[in-house]
PDB file of C-alpha atoms in Angstrom:
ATOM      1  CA  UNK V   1      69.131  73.051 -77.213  1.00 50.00           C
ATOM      2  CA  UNK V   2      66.104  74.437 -78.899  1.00 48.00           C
ATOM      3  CA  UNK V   3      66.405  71.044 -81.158  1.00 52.00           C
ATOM      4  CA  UNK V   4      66.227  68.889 -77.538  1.00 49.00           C
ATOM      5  CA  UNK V   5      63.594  71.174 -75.806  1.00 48.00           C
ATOM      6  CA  UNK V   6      61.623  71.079 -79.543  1.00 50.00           C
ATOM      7  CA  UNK V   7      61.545  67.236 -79.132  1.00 52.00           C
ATOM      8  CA  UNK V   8      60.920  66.860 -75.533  1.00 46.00           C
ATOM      9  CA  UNK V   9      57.646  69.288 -76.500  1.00 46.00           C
ATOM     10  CA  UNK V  10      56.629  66.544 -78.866  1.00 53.00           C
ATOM     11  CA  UNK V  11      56.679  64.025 -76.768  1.00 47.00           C
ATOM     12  CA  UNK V  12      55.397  65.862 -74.140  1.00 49.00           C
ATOM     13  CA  UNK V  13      52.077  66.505 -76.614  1.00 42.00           C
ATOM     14  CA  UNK V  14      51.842  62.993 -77.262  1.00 50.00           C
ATOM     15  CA  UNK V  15      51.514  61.787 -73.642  1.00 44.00           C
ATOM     16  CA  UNK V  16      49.277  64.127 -73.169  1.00 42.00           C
ATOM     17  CA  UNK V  17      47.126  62.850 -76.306  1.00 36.00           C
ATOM     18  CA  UNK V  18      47.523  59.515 -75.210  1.00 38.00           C
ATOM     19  CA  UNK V  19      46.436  60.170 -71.709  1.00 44.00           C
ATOM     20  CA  UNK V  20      43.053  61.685 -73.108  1.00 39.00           C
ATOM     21  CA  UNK V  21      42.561  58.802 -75.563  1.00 36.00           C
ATOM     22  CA  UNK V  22      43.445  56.277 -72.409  1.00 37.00           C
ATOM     23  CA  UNK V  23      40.738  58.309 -70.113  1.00 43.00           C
ATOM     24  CA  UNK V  24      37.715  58.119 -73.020  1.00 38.00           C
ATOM     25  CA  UNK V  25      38.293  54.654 -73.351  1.00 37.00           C
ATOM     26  CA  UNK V  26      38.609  54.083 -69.752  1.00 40.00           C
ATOM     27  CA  UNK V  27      34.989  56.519 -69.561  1.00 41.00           C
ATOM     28  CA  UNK V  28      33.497  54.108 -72.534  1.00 44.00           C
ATOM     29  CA  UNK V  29      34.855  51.075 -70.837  1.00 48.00           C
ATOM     30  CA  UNK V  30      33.147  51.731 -67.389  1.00 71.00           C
ATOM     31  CA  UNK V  31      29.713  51.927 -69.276  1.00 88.00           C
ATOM     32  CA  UNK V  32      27.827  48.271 -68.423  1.00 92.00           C
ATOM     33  CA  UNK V  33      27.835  45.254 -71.135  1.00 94.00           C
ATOM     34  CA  UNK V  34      24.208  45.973 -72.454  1.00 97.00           C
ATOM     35  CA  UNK V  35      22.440  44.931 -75.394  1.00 97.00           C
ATOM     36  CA  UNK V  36      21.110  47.748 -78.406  1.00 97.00           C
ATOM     37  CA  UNK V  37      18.147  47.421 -80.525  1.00 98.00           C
ATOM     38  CA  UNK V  38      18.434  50.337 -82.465  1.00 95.00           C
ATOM     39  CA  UNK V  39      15.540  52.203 -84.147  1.00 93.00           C
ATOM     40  CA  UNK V  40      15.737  55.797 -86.267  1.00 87.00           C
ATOM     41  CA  UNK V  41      12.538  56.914 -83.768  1.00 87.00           C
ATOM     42  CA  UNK V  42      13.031  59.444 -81.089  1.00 90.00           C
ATOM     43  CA  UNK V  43      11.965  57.333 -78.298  1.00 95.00           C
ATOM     44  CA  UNK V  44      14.988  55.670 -76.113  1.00 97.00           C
ATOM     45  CA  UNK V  45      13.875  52.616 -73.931  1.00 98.00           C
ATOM     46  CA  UNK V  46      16.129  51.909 -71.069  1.00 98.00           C
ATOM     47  CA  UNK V  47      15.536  47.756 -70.066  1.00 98.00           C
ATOM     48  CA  UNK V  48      16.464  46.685 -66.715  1.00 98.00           C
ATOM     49  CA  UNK V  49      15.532  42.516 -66.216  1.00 98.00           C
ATOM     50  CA  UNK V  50      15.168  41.410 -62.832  1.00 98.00           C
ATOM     51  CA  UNK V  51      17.518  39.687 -60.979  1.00 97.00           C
ATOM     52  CA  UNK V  52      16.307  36.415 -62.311  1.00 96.00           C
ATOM     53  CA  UNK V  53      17.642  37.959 -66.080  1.00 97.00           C
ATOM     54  CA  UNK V  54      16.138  38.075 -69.117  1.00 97.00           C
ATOM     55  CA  UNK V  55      13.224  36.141 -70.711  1.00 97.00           C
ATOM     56  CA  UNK V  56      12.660  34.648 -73.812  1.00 97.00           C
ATOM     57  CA  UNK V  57       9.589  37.308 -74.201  1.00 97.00           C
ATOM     58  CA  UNK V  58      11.267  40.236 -72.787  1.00 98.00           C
ATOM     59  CA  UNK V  59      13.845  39.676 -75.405  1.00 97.00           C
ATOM     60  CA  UNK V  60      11.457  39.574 -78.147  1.00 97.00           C
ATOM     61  CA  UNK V  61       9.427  42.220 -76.636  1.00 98.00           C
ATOM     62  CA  UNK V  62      12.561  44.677 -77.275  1.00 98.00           C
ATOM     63  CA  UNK V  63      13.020  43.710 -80.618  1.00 97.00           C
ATOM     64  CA  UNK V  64       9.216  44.369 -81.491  1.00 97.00           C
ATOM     65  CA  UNK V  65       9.575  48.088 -79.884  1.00 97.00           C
ATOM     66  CA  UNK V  66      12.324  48.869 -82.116  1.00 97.00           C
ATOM     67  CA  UNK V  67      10.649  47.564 -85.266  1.00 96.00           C
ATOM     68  CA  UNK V  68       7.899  49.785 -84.542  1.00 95.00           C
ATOM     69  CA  UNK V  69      10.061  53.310 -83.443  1.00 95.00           C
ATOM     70  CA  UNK V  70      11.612  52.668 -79.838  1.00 96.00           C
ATOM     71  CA  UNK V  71      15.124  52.330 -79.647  1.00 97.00           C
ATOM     72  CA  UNK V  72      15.713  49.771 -76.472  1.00 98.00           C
ATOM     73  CA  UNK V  73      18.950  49.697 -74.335  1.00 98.00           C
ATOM     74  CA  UNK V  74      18.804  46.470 -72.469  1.00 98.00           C
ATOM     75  CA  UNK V  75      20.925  46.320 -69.659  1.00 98.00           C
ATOM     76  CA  UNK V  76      20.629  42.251 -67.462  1.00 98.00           C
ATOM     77  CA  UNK V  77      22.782  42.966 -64.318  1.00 97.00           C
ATOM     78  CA  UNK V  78      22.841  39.614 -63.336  1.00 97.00           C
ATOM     79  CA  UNK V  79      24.910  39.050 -67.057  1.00 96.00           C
ATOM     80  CA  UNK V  80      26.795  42.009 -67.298  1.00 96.00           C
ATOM     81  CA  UNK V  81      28.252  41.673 -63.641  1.00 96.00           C
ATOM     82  CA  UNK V  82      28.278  37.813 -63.750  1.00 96.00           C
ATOM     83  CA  UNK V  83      26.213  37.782 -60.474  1.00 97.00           C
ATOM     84  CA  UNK V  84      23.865  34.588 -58.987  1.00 97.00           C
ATOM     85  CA  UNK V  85      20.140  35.268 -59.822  1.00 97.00           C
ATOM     86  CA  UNK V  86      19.846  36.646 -56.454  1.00 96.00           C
ATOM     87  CA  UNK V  87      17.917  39.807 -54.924  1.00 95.00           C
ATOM     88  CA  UNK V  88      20.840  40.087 -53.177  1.00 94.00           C
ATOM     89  CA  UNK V  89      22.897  40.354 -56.258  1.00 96.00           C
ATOM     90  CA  UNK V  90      21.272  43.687 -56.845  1.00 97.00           C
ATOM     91  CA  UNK V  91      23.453  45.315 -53.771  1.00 94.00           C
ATOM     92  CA  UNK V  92      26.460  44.989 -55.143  1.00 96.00           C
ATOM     93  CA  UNK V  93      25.833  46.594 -58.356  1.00 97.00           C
ATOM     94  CA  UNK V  94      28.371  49.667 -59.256  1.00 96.00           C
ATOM     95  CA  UNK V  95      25.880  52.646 -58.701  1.00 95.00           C
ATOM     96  CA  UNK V  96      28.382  55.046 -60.714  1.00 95.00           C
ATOM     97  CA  UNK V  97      28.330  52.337 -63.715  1.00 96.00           C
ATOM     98  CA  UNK V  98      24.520  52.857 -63.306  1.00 97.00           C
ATOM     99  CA  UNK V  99      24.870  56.597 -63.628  1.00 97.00           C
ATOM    100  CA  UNK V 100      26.928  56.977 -66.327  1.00 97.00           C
ATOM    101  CA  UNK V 101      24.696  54.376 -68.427  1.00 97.00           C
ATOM    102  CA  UNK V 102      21.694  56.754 -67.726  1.00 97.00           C
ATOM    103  CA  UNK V 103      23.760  60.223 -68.788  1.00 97.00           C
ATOM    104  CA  UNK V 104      25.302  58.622 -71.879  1.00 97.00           C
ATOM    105  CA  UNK V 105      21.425  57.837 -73.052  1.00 97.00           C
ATOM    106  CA  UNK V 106      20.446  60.945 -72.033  1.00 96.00           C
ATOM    107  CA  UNK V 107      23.394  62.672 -73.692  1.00 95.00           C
ATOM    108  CA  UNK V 108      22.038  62.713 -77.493  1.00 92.00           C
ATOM    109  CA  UNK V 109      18.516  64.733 -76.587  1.00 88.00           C
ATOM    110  CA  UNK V 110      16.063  61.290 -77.101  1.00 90.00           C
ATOM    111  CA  UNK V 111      13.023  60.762 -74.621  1.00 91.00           C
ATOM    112  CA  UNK V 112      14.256  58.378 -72.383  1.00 97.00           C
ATOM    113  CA  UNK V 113      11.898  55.765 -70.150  1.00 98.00           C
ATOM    114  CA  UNK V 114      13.337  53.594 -67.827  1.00 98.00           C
ATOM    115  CA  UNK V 115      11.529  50.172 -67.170  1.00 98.00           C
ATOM    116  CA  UNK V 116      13.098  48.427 -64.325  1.00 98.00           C
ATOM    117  CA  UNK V 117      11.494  45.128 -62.896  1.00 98.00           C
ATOM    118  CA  UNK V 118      11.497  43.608 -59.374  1.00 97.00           C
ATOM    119  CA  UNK V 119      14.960  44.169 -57.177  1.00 97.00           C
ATOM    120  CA  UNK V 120      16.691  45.052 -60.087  1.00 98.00           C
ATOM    121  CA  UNK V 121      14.700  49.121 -59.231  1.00 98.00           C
ATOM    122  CA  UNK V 122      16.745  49.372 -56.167  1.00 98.00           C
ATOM    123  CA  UNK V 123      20.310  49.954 -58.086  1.00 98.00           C
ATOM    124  CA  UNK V 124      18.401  51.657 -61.001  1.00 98.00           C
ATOM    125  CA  UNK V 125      16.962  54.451 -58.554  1.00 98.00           C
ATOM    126  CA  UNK V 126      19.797  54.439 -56.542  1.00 98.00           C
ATOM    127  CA  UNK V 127      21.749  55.391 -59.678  1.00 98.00           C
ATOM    128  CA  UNK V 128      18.989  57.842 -61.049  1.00 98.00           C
ATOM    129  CA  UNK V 129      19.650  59.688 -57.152  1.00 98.00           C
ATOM    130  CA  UNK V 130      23.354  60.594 -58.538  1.00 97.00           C
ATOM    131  CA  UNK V 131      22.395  62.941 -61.228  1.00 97.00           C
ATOM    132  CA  UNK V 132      21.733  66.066 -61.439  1.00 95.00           C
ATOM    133  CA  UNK V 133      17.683  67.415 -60.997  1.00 94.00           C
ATOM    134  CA  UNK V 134      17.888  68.753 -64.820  1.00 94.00           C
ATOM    135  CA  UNK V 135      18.575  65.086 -65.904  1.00 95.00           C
ATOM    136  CA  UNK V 136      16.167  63.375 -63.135  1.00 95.00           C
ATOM    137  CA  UNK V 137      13.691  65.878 -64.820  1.00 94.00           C
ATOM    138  CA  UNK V 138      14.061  64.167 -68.542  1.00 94.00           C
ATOM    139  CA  UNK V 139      12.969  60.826 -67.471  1.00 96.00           C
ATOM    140  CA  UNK V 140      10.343  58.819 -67.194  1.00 96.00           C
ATOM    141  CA  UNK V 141      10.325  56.017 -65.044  1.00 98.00           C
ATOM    142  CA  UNK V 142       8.253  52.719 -64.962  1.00 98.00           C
ATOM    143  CA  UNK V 143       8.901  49.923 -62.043  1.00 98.00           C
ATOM    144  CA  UNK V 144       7.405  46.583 -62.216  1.00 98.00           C
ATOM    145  CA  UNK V 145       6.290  45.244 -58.751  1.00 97.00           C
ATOM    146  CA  UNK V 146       9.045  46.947 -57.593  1.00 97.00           C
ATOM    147  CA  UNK V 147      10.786  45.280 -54.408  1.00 95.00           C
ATOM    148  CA  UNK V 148      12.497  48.367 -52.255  1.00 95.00           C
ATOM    149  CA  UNK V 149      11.918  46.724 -49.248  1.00 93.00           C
ATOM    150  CA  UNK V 150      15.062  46.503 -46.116  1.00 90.00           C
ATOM    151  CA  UNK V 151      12.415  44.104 -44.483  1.00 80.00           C
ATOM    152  CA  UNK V 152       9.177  42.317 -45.933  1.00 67.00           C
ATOM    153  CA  UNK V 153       7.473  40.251 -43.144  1.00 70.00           C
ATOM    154  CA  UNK V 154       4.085  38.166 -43.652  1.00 66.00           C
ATOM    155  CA  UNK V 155       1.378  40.398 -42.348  1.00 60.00           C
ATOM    156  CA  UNK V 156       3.744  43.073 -41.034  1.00 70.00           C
ATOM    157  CA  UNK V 157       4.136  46.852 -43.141  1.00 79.00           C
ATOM    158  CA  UNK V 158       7.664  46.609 -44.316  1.00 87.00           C
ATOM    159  CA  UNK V 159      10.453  48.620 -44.035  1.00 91.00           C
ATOM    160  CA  UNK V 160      12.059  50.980 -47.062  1.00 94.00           C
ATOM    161  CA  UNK V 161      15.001  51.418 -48.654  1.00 95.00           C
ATOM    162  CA  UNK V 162      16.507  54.932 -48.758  1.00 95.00           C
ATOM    163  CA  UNK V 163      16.649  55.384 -52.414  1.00 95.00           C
ATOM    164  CA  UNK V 164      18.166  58.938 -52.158  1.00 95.00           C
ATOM    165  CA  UNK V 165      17.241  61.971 -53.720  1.00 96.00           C
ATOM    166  CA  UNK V 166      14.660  61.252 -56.240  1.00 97.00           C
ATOM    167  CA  UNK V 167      13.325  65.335 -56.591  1.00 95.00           C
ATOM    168  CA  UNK V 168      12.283  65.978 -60.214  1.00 93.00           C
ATOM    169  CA  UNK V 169      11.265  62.573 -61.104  1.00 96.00           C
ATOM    170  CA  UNK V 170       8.418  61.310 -62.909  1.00 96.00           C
ATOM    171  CA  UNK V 171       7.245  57.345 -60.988  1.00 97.00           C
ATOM    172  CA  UNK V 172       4.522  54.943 -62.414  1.00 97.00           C
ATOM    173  CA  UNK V 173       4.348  51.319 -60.586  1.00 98.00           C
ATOM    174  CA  UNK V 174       3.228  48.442 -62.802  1.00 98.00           C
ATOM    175  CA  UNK V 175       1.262  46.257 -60.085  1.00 98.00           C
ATOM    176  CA  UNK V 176      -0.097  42.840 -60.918  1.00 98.00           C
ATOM    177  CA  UNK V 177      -3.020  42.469 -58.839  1.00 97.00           C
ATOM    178  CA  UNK V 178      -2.338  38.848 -58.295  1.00 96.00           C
ATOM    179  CA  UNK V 179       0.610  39.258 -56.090  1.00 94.00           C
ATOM    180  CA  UNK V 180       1.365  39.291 -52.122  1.00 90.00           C
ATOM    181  CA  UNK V 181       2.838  42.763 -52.218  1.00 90.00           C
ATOM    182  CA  UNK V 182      -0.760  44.137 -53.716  1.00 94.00           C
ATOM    183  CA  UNK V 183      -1.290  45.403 -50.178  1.00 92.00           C
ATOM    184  CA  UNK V 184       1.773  47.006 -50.013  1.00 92.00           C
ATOM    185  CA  UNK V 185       1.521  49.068 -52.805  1.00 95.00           C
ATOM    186  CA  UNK V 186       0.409  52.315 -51.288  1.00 95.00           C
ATOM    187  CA  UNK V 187       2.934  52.076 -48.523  1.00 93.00           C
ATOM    188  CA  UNK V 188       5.793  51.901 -51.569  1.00 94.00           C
ATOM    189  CA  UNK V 189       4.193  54.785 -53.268  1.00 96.00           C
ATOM    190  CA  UNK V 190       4.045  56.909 -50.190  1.00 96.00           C
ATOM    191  CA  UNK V 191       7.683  55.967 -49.855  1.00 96.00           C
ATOM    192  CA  UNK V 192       9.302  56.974 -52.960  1.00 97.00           C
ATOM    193  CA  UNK V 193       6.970  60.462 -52.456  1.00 97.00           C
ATOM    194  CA  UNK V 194       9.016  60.990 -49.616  1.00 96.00           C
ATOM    195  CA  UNK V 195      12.141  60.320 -51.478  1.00 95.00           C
ATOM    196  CA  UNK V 196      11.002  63.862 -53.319  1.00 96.00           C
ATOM    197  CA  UNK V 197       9.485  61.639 -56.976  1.00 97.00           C
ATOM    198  CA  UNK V 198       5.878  62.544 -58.636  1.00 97.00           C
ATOM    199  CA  UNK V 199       4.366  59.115 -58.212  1.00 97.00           C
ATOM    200  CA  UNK V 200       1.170  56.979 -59.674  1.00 96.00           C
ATOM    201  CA  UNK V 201       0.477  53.411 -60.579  1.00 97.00           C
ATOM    202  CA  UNK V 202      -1.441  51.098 -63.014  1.00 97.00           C
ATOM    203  CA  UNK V 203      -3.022  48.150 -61.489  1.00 97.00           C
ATOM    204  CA  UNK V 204      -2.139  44.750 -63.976  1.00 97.00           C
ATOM    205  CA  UNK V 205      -5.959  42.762 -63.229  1.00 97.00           C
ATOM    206  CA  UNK V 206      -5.812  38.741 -63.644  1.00 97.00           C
ATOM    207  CA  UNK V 207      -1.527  38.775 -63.510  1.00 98.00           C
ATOM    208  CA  UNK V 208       1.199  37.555 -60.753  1.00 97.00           C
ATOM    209  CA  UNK V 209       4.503  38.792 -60.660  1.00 97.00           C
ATOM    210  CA  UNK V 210       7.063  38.059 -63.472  1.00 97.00           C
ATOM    211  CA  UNK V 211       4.045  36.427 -65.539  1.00 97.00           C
ATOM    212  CA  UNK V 212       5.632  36.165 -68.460  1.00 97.00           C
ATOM    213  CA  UNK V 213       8.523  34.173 -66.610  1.00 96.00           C
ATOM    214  CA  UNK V 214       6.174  31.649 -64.689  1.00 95.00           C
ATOM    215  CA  UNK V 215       6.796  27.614 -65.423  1.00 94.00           C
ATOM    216  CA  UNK V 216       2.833  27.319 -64.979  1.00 96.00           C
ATOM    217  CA  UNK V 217       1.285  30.494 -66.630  1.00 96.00           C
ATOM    218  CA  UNK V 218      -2.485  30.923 -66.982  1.00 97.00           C
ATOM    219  CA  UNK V 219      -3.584  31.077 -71.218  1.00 97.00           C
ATOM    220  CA  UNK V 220      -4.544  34.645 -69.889  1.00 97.00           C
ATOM    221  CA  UNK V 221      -0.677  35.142 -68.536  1.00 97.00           C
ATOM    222  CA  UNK V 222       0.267  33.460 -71.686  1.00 97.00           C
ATOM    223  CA  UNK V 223      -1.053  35.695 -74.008  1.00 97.00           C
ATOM    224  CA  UNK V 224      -0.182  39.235 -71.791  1.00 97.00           C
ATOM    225  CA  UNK V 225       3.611  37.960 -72.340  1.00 97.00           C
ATOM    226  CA  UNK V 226       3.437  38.358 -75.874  1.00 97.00           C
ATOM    227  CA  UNK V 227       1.867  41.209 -75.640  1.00 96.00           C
ATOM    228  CA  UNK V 228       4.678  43.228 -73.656  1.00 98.00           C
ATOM    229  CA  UNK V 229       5.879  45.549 -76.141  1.00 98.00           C
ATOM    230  CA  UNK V 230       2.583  47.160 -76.845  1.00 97.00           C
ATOM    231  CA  UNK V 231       1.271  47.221 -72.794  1.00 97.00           C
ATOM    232  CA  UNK V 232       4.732  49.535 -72.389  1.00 97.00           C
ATOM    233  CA  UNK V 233       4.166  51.457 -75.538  1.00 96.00           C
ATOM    234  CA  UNK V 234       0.032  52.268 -74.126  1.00 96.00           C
ATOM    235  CA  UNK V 235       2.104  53.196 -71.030  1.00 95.00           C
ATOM    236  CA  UNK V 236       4.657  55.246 -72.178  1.00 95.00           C
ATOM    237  CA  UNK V 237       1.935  57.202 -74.842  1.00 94.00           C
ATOM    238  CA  UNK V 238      -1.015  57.249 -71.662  1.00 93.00           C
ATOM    239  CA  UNK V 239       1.883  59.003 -69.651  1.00 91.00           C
ATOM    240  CA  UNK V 240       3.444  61.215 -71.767  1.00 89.00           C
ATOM    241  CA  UNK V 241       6.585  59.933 -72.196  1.00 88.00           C
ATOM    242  CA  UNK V 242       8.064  60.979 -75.310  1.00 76.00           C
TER     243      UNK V 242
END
């Protein structure tokens, strides 16, 4: 008897070892399909594309930031969930997938910065709303021309998205002055102030939106697209971000 209860023991253990190997790789598994330029620096750069996916010169511009010190997580939505290139698209995005990318870069003590771009912020700061204050507190956040709006009308305020609770967190908007929403910008910054973040914002002179997307750039547009990696670097250093 002691022989059969002895045995039953063991494979008791192991079902209980293979259940805990089964949930980490279930854990690891959940994390998003995301591309890692790695970097020995201290710095963490979390890349969110749009929802029209990544460049060309966003690409490159990640692999120039970790060449000089900034390790870059780049994370396209529209690729890892095999979505249409659609604002839309940017709804349906797993939140908790979201959330557990952000705590698994957060987890190894690097300063994190966050860099979403155009629809793709609504997921991202729905996402950042699911952890805890401490973590909110360890970021920094940059949006570019970020679209939170429920409703956008031509000459009408829009509505907001709720973005949940936001308390703790540190907001800079990216706005290219050559762009519709321009006017809108204080109404979005008054918005995610009432969502509980700290919030300012860097005016982009002579640019439209996605500029270094555009099928008819200006030379000036041109030129600020290869020049990506070092306008977020004078960002992240101006702000503090470490």
């Amino acid at each position: 008897m002691a022989g059969i209860a002895s045995r039953w023991a063991e494979h008791g253990l192991r079902a209980i070892l293979l259940g805990l190997l089964l949930c980490a790789f279930a854990a690891k598994a959940a994390l998003p399909d995301y591309l890692t330029f790695h970097s020995e620096g201290e710095r963490r750069l979390l890349w969110v594309p749009s929802e029209q996916g990544l460049s060309e010169p966003e690409h490159q511009a990640a692999q120039q930031l970790a060449k000089q010190g900034t390790e870059v997580w780049l994370l396209d939505l529209t690729h890892a969930y095999f979505l249409p290139q659609l604002p839309s698209s940017m709804d349906v995005v797993p939140q908790h997938d979201l959330a557990d990318w952000l705590r698994a870069a957060l987890a190894d003590g690097k300063g994190v910065t966050l860099y979403a771009v155009a629809r793709a912020t609504v997921p991202v700061l729905h996402a950042i709303a699911r952890l805890e204050p401490a973590q909110r507190a360890r970021l920094c956040v940059l949006l570019m021309h970020p679209n939170l709006y429920a409703v956008a009308e031509p000459l009408a305020e829009p509505g907001y998205l709720d973005m949940g609770d936001l308390s703790g967190l540190r907001v800079r908007l990216l706005q290219p002055r050559r762009s519709a929403a321009t006017p809108w910008l204080p109404g979005q910054l008054a918005h995610l102030a009432l969502q509980g973040a700290a919030v300012s914002h860097v005016m982009l002179e002579n640019l439209r939106e996605t500029y270094w997307a555009r099928e008819t750039p200006t030379e000036f547009e041109v030129v600020e697209s290869r020049r990506m990696a070092a306008m977020l670097l004078h960002e992240m250093n101006a702000w503090g971000c470490r």
